[in-house]
Amino acid sequence: MKEKKEVTIYDIAQLLDLSTATVSRALQDHPAINKNTKKKIQDTAKEMGYRHNNFASNLRKQKTNTIGIIVHELNSNFITSVLAGIEKISTEAGYDLIITHSSESYKKEAANVLNLFHKRVDGIIASLSFDTKGLDHFQPFFDKNIPVIFFDRVEENSDNAKVVIDNYKNGYQATQHLIEQGSKRIVIVTANLNRNVYAQRFKGYKDALFDNNIAFDENLVLIKDLSEKCGREAAEQILAMNPMPDAAFITNDFSAAVCMQTLKEHGIRIPEEIAIVGFNNDAISKIVEPQLTTINYPGIDIGEIAARNLIAHLKGDVNITQTNTIIVKSDLIVRKSSLRKG
């Protein structure tokens, strides 16, 4: 079957005996075109199956109205909420999104960066994988002054724009809270300490112990991938410790919930025998029993702030190369999983 020829504005103009300029303006809803003429042109275009050629238009403007997103995973409440924030702001501003994920692999992340570069996206919003070191793979964007904003997982020593929370403060807060509830043997379950977010939460944990004259014990540091399996494994390791820890700071709510459930299956009472604090304030933190004390990590705010700043830069309203770090407010939410004292 022969493919139908693509309808152009010239075809519409010829049919209606109008100039191509009039047709073009009407299809862009230009206020200078008479309302009845505009409706007639738009109705005819619809009947003829006309499609606006974004590709040709973008080539002329040297702009695609597309933002590239690079995340380390998609199966995450936090990332989903960040994407919702980005989508809200970008849609309002008329930008499309291309979303890629690295599956925690630097190699895949670098391939995604190159792919988005060749797709000529107007800017990038990115969160780095576990094993990414340095930002050399983003150099093509930097060389062409295409804006890049990093969020959550970032290279702390770079000059690039970053949207983060104070992970150090939150790690300290979580640990200090457990100490104030009478805990002295606190296990931390976290991820790769080469990544800024986990390194900073760990530093906060260590400093809170030091400030309260509690000796740091490396046997109480469990480095995991913060998955469902990690939650079960962490619980089994905690149960095998002698003496057993009286508290756990688990830097991911889902892993914390699975760990709690596994401990309860072994007859451990929470918070009486072990107090638990998570991280992120995911929906699961309110569903588990007892409800989980956690750090509120406002993903929607992170996404909205990153998108708003990137789009403002693209419009020429701000220059993100002069912005270093935007710190978004995050705080401890105390619930029953850690509360031993009123």
Short mmCIF file of C-alpha atoms in Angstrom, two decimals:
data_model
loop_
_atom_site.label_atom_id
_atom_site.label_comp_id
_atom_site.label_asym_id
_atom_site.label_seq_id
_atom_site.Cartn_x
_atom_site.Cartn_y
_atom_site.Cartn_z
CA MET A 1 0.00 0.00 0.00
CA LYS A 2 1.38 3.38 -1.06
CA GLU A 3 2.16 5.74 1.82
CA LYS A 4 0.04 8.90 1.83
CA LYS A 5 1.94 12.12 1.08
CA GLU A 6 2.60 14.38 4.08
CA VAL A 7 0.28 17.43 4.05
CA THR A 8 2.11 20.78 4.09
CA ILE A 9 1.01 24.37 4.76
CA TYR A 10 1.37 24.91 0.99
CA ASP A 11 -1.37 22.30 0.37
CA ILE A 12 -3.70 24.03 2.86
CA ALA A 13 -2.92 27.48 1.41
CA GLN A 14 -3.61 26.26 -2.15
CA LEU A 15 -6.93 24.64 -1.16
CA LEU A 16 -8.17 27.78 0.66
CA ASP A 17 -6.58 30.25 -1.78
CA LEU A 18 -4.63 31.94 0.99
CA SER A 19 -0.99 32.87 1.44
CA THR A 20 1.30 30.38 3.19
CA ALA A 21 2.19 33.12 5.69
CA THR A 22 -1.48 33.46 6.72
CA VAL A 23 -1.85 29.68 7.07
CA SER A 24 1.38 29.43 9.10
CA ARG A 25 0.30 32.20 11.49
CA ALA A 26 -3.19 30.73 11.91
CA LEU A 27 -1.76 27.32 12.77
CA GLN A 28 0.39 29.03 15.43
CA ASP A 29 -2.74 30.76 16.79
CA HIS A 30 -1.36 34.21 15.93
CA PRO A 31 -3.65 37.02 17.24
CA ALA A 32 -3.25 39.06 14.00
CA ILE A 33 -5.31 36.50 12.03
CA ASN A 34 -9.08 36.98 11.89
CA LYS A 35 -10.87 34.56 14.26
CA ASN A 36 -13.13 33.06 11.53
CA THR A 37 -10.22 32.68 9.09
CA LYS A 38 -8.14 31.04 11.81
CA LYS A 39 -10.90 28.53 12.61
CA LYS A 40 -11.40 27.72 8.91
CA ILE A 41 -7.65 27.10 8.44
CA GLN A 42 -7.33 25.01 11.61
CA ASP A 43 -10.41 22.90 10.72
CA THR A 44 -9.11 22.32 7.18
CA ALA A 45 -5.68 21.33 8.53
CA LYS A 46 -7.32 18.81 10.85
CA GLU A 47 -9.46 17.33 8.04
CA MET A 48 -6.42 17.01 5.75
CA GLY A 49 -4.35 15.31 8.50
CA TYR A 50 -1.73 18.07 8.71
CA ARG A 51 1.07 17.54 11.27
CA HIS A 52 3.33 20.35 12.43
CA ASN A 53 6.92 19.53 11.49
CA ASN A 54 8.69 20.05 14.81
CA PHE A 55 11.91 18.63 13.38
CA ALA A 56 12.18 21.24 10.60
CA SER A 57 11.12 24.02 12.97
CA ASN A 58 13.71 22.97 15.54
CA LEU A 59 16.46 22.86 12.92
CA ARG A 60 15.64 26.45 11.96
CA LYS A 61 15.60 27.60 15.59
CA GLN A 62 18.62 25.48 16.66
CA LYS A 63 16.46 24.41 19.59
CA THR A 64 14.56 21.18 20.31
CA ASN A 65 12.51 22.23 23.36
CA THR A 66 13.61 18.93 24.88
CA ILE A 67 15.30 18.28 28.22
CA GLY A 68 17.33 15.11 28.81
CA ILE A 69 16.98 13.35 32.16
CA ILE A 70 19.59 10.90 33.47
CA VAL A 71 18.75 8.91 36.60
CA HIS A 72 20.46 5.94 38.24
CA GLU A 73 17.24 3.89 38.50
CA LEU A 74 13.51 4.12 37.83
CA ASN A 75 12.27 1.67 40.48
CA SER A 76 12.37 4.21 43.29
CA ASN A 77 9.73 6.32 45.03
CA PHE A 78 12.22 9.15 45.36
CA ILE A 79 13.15 9.20 41.65
CA THR A 80 9.47 8.92 40.65
CA SER A 81 8.65 11.98 42.77
CA VAL A 82 11.63 13.93 41.33
CA LEU A 83 10.42 13.09 37.79
CA ALA A 84 6.91 14.27 38.71
CA GLY A 85 8.37 17.61 39.82
CA ILE A 86 10.45 17.96 36.64
CA GLU A 87 7.50 17.01 34.43
CA LYS A 88 5.18 19.56 36.07
CA ILE A 89 7.52 22.50 35.46
CA SER A 90 8.77 21.41 32.02
CA THR A 91 5.23 20.78 30.67
CA GLU A 92 4.07 24.21 31.82
CA ALA A 93 7.05 25.73 29.99
CA GLY A 94 6.43 23.72 26.79
CA TYR A 95 9.39 21.33 27.06
CA ASP A 96 9.39 17.60 26.32
CA LEU A 97 11.46 15.10 28.31
CA ILE A 98 13.71 12.22 27.26
CA ILE A 99 14.27 10.02 30.32
CA THR A 100 17.23 7.61 30.50
CA HIS A 101 18.53 5.48 33.35
CA SER A 102 21.97 4.05 34.00
CA SER A 103 21.01 0.99 36.11
CA GLU A 104 23.84 2.07 38.46
CA SER A 105 26.43 1.68 35.68
CA TYR A 106 28.92 4.40 34.70
CA LYS A 107 29.32 2.78 31.25
CA LYS A 108 25.57 2.97 30.57
CA GLU A 109 25.41 6.49 32.00
CA ALA A 110 28.18 7.66 29.63
CA ALA A 111 26.33 6.08 26.67
CA ASN A 112 23.11 7.87 27.73
CA VAL A 113 24.96 11.20 27.95
CA LEU A 114 26.33 10.77 24.41
CA ASN A 115 22.93 9.70 23.07
CA LEU A 116 21.24 12.79 24.55
CA PHE A 117 24.01 14.98 23.13
CA HIS A 118 23.35 13.64 19.62
CA LYS A 119 19.60 14.09 20.14
CA ARG A 120 20.46 17.79 20.63
CA VAL A 121 18.60 18.23 23.93
CA ASP A 122 18.57 21.83 25.17
CA GLY A 123 19.77 20.85 28.65
CA ILE A 124 20.33 17.99 31.08
CA ILE A 125 19.13 17.15 34.60
CA ALA A 126 21.18 14.25 36.01
CA SER A 127 21.72 12.05 39.07
CA LEU A 128 24.90 9.96 38.95
CA SER A 129 25.31 6.18 39.21
CA PHE A 130 27.02 4.35 42.11
CA ASP A 131 30.34 3.93 40.29
CA THR A 132 30.59 7.24 38.37
CA LYS A 133 33.83 9.08 39.07
CA GLY A 134 34.32 12.51 37.55
CA LEU A 135 32.27 14.31 34.92
CA ASP A 136 34.44 13.92 31.79
CA HIS A 137 31.59 12.19 29.94
CA PHE A 138 29.55 15.44 30.21
CA GLN A 139 32.34 17.47 28.57
CA PRO A 140 30.61 17.72 25.14
CA PHE A 141 27.76 19.59 26.89
CA PHE A 142 30.14 21.82 28.83
CA ASP A 143 32.10 22.63 25.65
CA LYS A 144 28.95 23.83 23.88
CA ASN A 145 27.62 25.69 26.96
CA ILE A 146 24.59 23.40 27.10
CA PRO A 147 23.32 23.63 30.69
CA VAL A 148 23.58 20.64 33.02
CA ILE A 149 22.07 20.53 36.53
CA PHE A 150 22.89 17.64 38.86
CA PHE A 151 20.65 16.51 41.71
CA ASP A 152 20.90 14.13 44.67
CA ARG A 153 23.95 12.13 43.53
CA VAL A 154 26.48 14.74 42.47
CA GLU A 155 30.21 15.40 42.25
CA GLU A 156 30.65 17.62 45.29
CA ASN A 157 33.95 19.16 44.21
CA SER A 158 32.69 20.29 40.80
CA ASP A 159 31.57 23.84 40.00
CA ASN A 160 28.40 22.66 38.26
CA ALA A 161 24.91 23.59 39.45
CA LYS A 162 23.61 21.08 42.02
CA VAL A 163 20.29 20.58 43.83
CA VAL A 164 20.78 18.57 47.01
CA ILE A 165 19.76 18.20 50.65
CA ASP A 166 22.13 18.46 53.60
CA ASN A 167 22.91 14.74 53.85
CA TYR A 168 25.51 15.32 56.57
CA LYS A 169 23.02 17.18 58.78
CA ASN A 170 20.36 14.51 58.19
CA GLY A 171 22.76 11.66 59.04
CA TYR A 172 23.72 13.48 62.22
CA GLN A 173 20.04 14.20 63.10
CA ALA A 174 18.97 10.58 62.63
CA THR A 175 21.82 9.26 64.79
CA GLN A 176 21.43 11.95 67.46
CA HIS A 177 17.72 11.11 67.73
CA LEU A 178 18.52 7.42 68.30
CA ILE A 179 21.09 8.35 70.97
CA GLU A 180 18.53 10.59 72.70
CA GLN A 181 16.19 7.57 72.81
CA GLY A 182 18.84 5.75 74.85
CA SER A 183 20.60 3.86 72.04
CA LYS A 184 24.33 3.21 72.35
CA ARG A 185 25.03 0.43 69.83
CA ILE A 186 23.76 1.81 66.53
CA VAL A 187 24.19 -0.07 63.27
CA ILE A 188 24.16 1.91 60.00
CA VAL A 189 22.96 0.24 56.79
CA THR A 190 23.98 2.33 53.80
CA ALA A 191 25.34 2.16 50.24
CA ASN A 192 28.59 2.82 48.36
CA LEU A 193 30.54 5.41 50.36
CA ASN A 194 32.18 6.72 47.17
CA ARG A 195 28.86 8.36 46.37
CA ASN A 196 28.33 11.78 48.00
CA VAL A 197 24.89 11.13 49.53
CA TYR A 198 25.96 8.00 51.43
CA ALA A 199 29.39 9.36 52.36
CA GLN A 200 27.81 12.46 53.90
CA ARG A 201 25.11 10.53 55.81
CA PHE A 202 27.85 8.22 57.13
CA LYS A 203 29.97 11.20 58.22
CA GLY A 204 26.97 12.64 60.09
CA TYR A 205 26.47 9.27 61.81
CA LYS A 206 30.12 9.07 62.88
CA ASP A 207 30.24 12.65 64.16
CA ALA A 208 27.06 12.21 66.21
CA LEU A 209 28.62 9.14 67.88
CA PHE A 210 31.84 11.07 68.57
CA ASP A 211 30.00 14.08 70.02
CA ASN A 212 28.16 11.75 72.41
CA ASN A 213 31.31 9.84 73.49
CA ILE A 214 30.17 6.63 71.78
CA ALA A 215 33.02 4.65 70.21
CA PHE A 216 32.76 4.04 66.46
CA ASP A 217 32.65 0.32 65.61
CA GLU A 218 33.26 -0.62 61.97
CA ASN A 219 31.48 -3.93 62.56
CA LEU A 220 28.26 -1.90 62.83
CA VAL A 221 28.68 -0.49 59.29
CA LEU A 222 26.82 -2.56 56.67
CA ILE A 223 27.41 -1.46 53.06
CA LYS A 224 24.58 -2.71 50.85
CA ASP A 225 22.71 -1.90 47.62
CA LEU A 226 19.60 -0.72 49.54
CA SER A 227 17.29 -3.21 47.81
CA GLU A 228 14.64 -5.56 49.21
CA LYS A 229 17.28 -8.29 49.48
CA CYS A 230 19.50 -5.83 51.36
CA GLY A 231 16.78 -5.30 53.99
CA ARG A 232 16.54 -9.05 54.66
CA GLU A 233 20.32 -9.52 54.71
CA ALA A 234 20.77 -6.57 57.07
CA ALA A 235 18.20 -8.04 59.48
CA GLU A 236 19.95 -11.42 59.44
CA GLN A 237 23.32 -9.78 60.12
CA ILE A 238 21.83 -7.73 62.96
CA LEU A 239 20.31 -10.88 64.50
CA ALA A 240 23.69 -12.64 64.34
CA MET A 241 25.51 -9.82 66.19
CA ASN A 242 26.40 -10.41 69.83
CA PRO A 243 25.43 -8.22 71.54
CA MET A 244 22.66 -7.24 69.14
CA PRO A 245 22.48 -3.53 68.21
CA ASP A 246 19.84 -1.51 70.05
CA ALA A 247 19.24 0.80 67.06
CA ALA A 248 19.59 0.93 63.27
CA PHE A 249 19.90 3.87 60.90
CA ILE A 250 18.99 2.52 57.44
CA THR A 251 19.48 5.09 54.69
CA ASN A 252 16.51 3.96 52.56
CA ASP A 253 12.89 3.51 53.70
CA PHE A 254 12.10 0.43 51.62
CA SER A 255 15.15 -1.43 52.90
CA ALA A 256 14.29 -0.26 56.44
CA ALA A 257 10.73 -1.57 56.10
CA VAL A 258 11.92 -4.99 54.87
CA CYS A 259 14.53 -5.12 57.66
CA MET A 260 11.87 -4.26 60.27
CA GLN A 261 9.51 -6.93 58.94
CA THR A 262 12.26 -9.58 59.01
CA LEU A 263 13.25 -8.66 62.58
CA LYS A 264 9.60 -8.84 63.68
CA GLU A 265 9.29 -12.31 62.11
CA HIS A 266 12.13 -13.34 64.45
CA GLY A 267 10.26 -12.01 67.47
CA ILE A 268 12.22 -8.76 67.84
CA ARG A 269 10.15 -5.91 69.29
CA ILE A 270 10.45 -2.50 67.63
CA PRO A 271 11.36 -0.01 69.09
CA GLU A 272 11.78 -1.69 72.52
CA GLU A 273 14.63 -4.00 71.48
CA ILE A 274 15.84 -2.12 68.42
CA ALA A 275 14.85 1.42 67.39
CA ILE A 276 14.88 2.11 63.63
CA VAL A 277 15.22 5.24 61.49
CA GLY A 278 14.90 5.22 57.68
CA PHE A 279 15.49 7.84 54.99
CA ASN A 280 13.33 9.46 52.24
CA ASN A 281 9.81 9.55 53.77
CA ASP A 282 8.48 7.17 51.12
CA ALA A 283 4.82 6.12 51.33
CA ILE A 284 5.84 2.76 52.87
CA SER A 285 7.11 4.58 55.98
CA LYS A 286 3.50 5.35 56.97
CA ILE A 287 2.18 1.87 56.14
CA VAL A 288 4.58 -0.34 58.10
CA GLU A 289 3.86 -1.19 61.74
CA PRO A 290 5.15 0.56 63.72
CA GLN A 291 5.28 3.58 61.44
CA LEU A 292 8.83 4.43 60.44
CA THR A 293 10.82 7.41 61.71
CA THR A 294 12.54 8.87 58.65
CA ILE A 295 14.14 11.87 56.99
CA ASN A 296 11.76 13.79 54.73
CA TYR A 297 13.47 14.02 51.33
CA PRO A 298 11.13 16.17 49.18
CA GLY A 299 11.66 14.66 45.72
CA ILE A 300 8.95 16.76 44.03
CA ASP A 301 10.61 19.95 45.33
CA ILE A 302 14.02 18.74 44.10
CA GLY A 303 12.58 18.08 40.61
CA GLU A 304 10.69 21.37 40.43
CA ILE A 305 13.71 23.42 41.56
CA ALA A 306 16.07 21.68 39.09
CA ALA A 307 13.64 22.11 36.17
CA ARG A 308 12.77 25.70 37.07
CA ASN A 309 16.43 26.72 37.21
CA LEU A 310 17.33 24.91 33.98
CA ILE A 311 14.42 26.46 32.05
CA ALA A 312 15.14 29.93 33.50
CA HIS A 313 18.72 29.53 32.21
CA LEU A 314 17.46 28.47 28.76
CA LYS A 315 15.22 31.55 28.65
CA GLY A 316 18.14 33.77 29.64
CA ASP A 317 16.59 34.81 32.97
CA VAL A 318 19.39 33.33 35.11
CA ASN A 319 22.84 31.86 34.56
CA ILE A 320 23.20 28.49 36.29
CA THR A 321 26.95 28.48 35.67
CA GLN A 322 27.06 31.11 38.43
CA THR A 323 24.96 28.90 40.72
CA ASN A 324 26.89 26.29 42.66
CA THR A 325 24.72 24.45 45.17
CA ILE A 326 21.02 24.78 46.01
CA ILE A 327 20.23 23.07 49.33
CA VAL A 328 16.60 21.98 49.75
CA LYS A 329 15.11 21.75 53.26
CA SER A 330 14.88 18.24 54.73
CA ASP A 331 14.11 17.19 58.31
CA LEU A 332 13.63 14.28 60.67
CA ILE A 333 10.05 12.99 61.01
CA VAL A 334 9.69 11.10 64.28
CA ARG A 335 7.28 8.15 64.35
CA LYS A 336 6.87 5.08 66.56
CA SER A 337 9.68 2.89 65.15
CA SER A 338 12.30 4.83 67.12
CA LEU A 339 10.32 6.40 69.95
CA ARG A 340 11.24 5.00 73.35
CA LYS A 341 10.92 8.28 75.26
CA GLY A 342 8.10 10.82 74.96
#
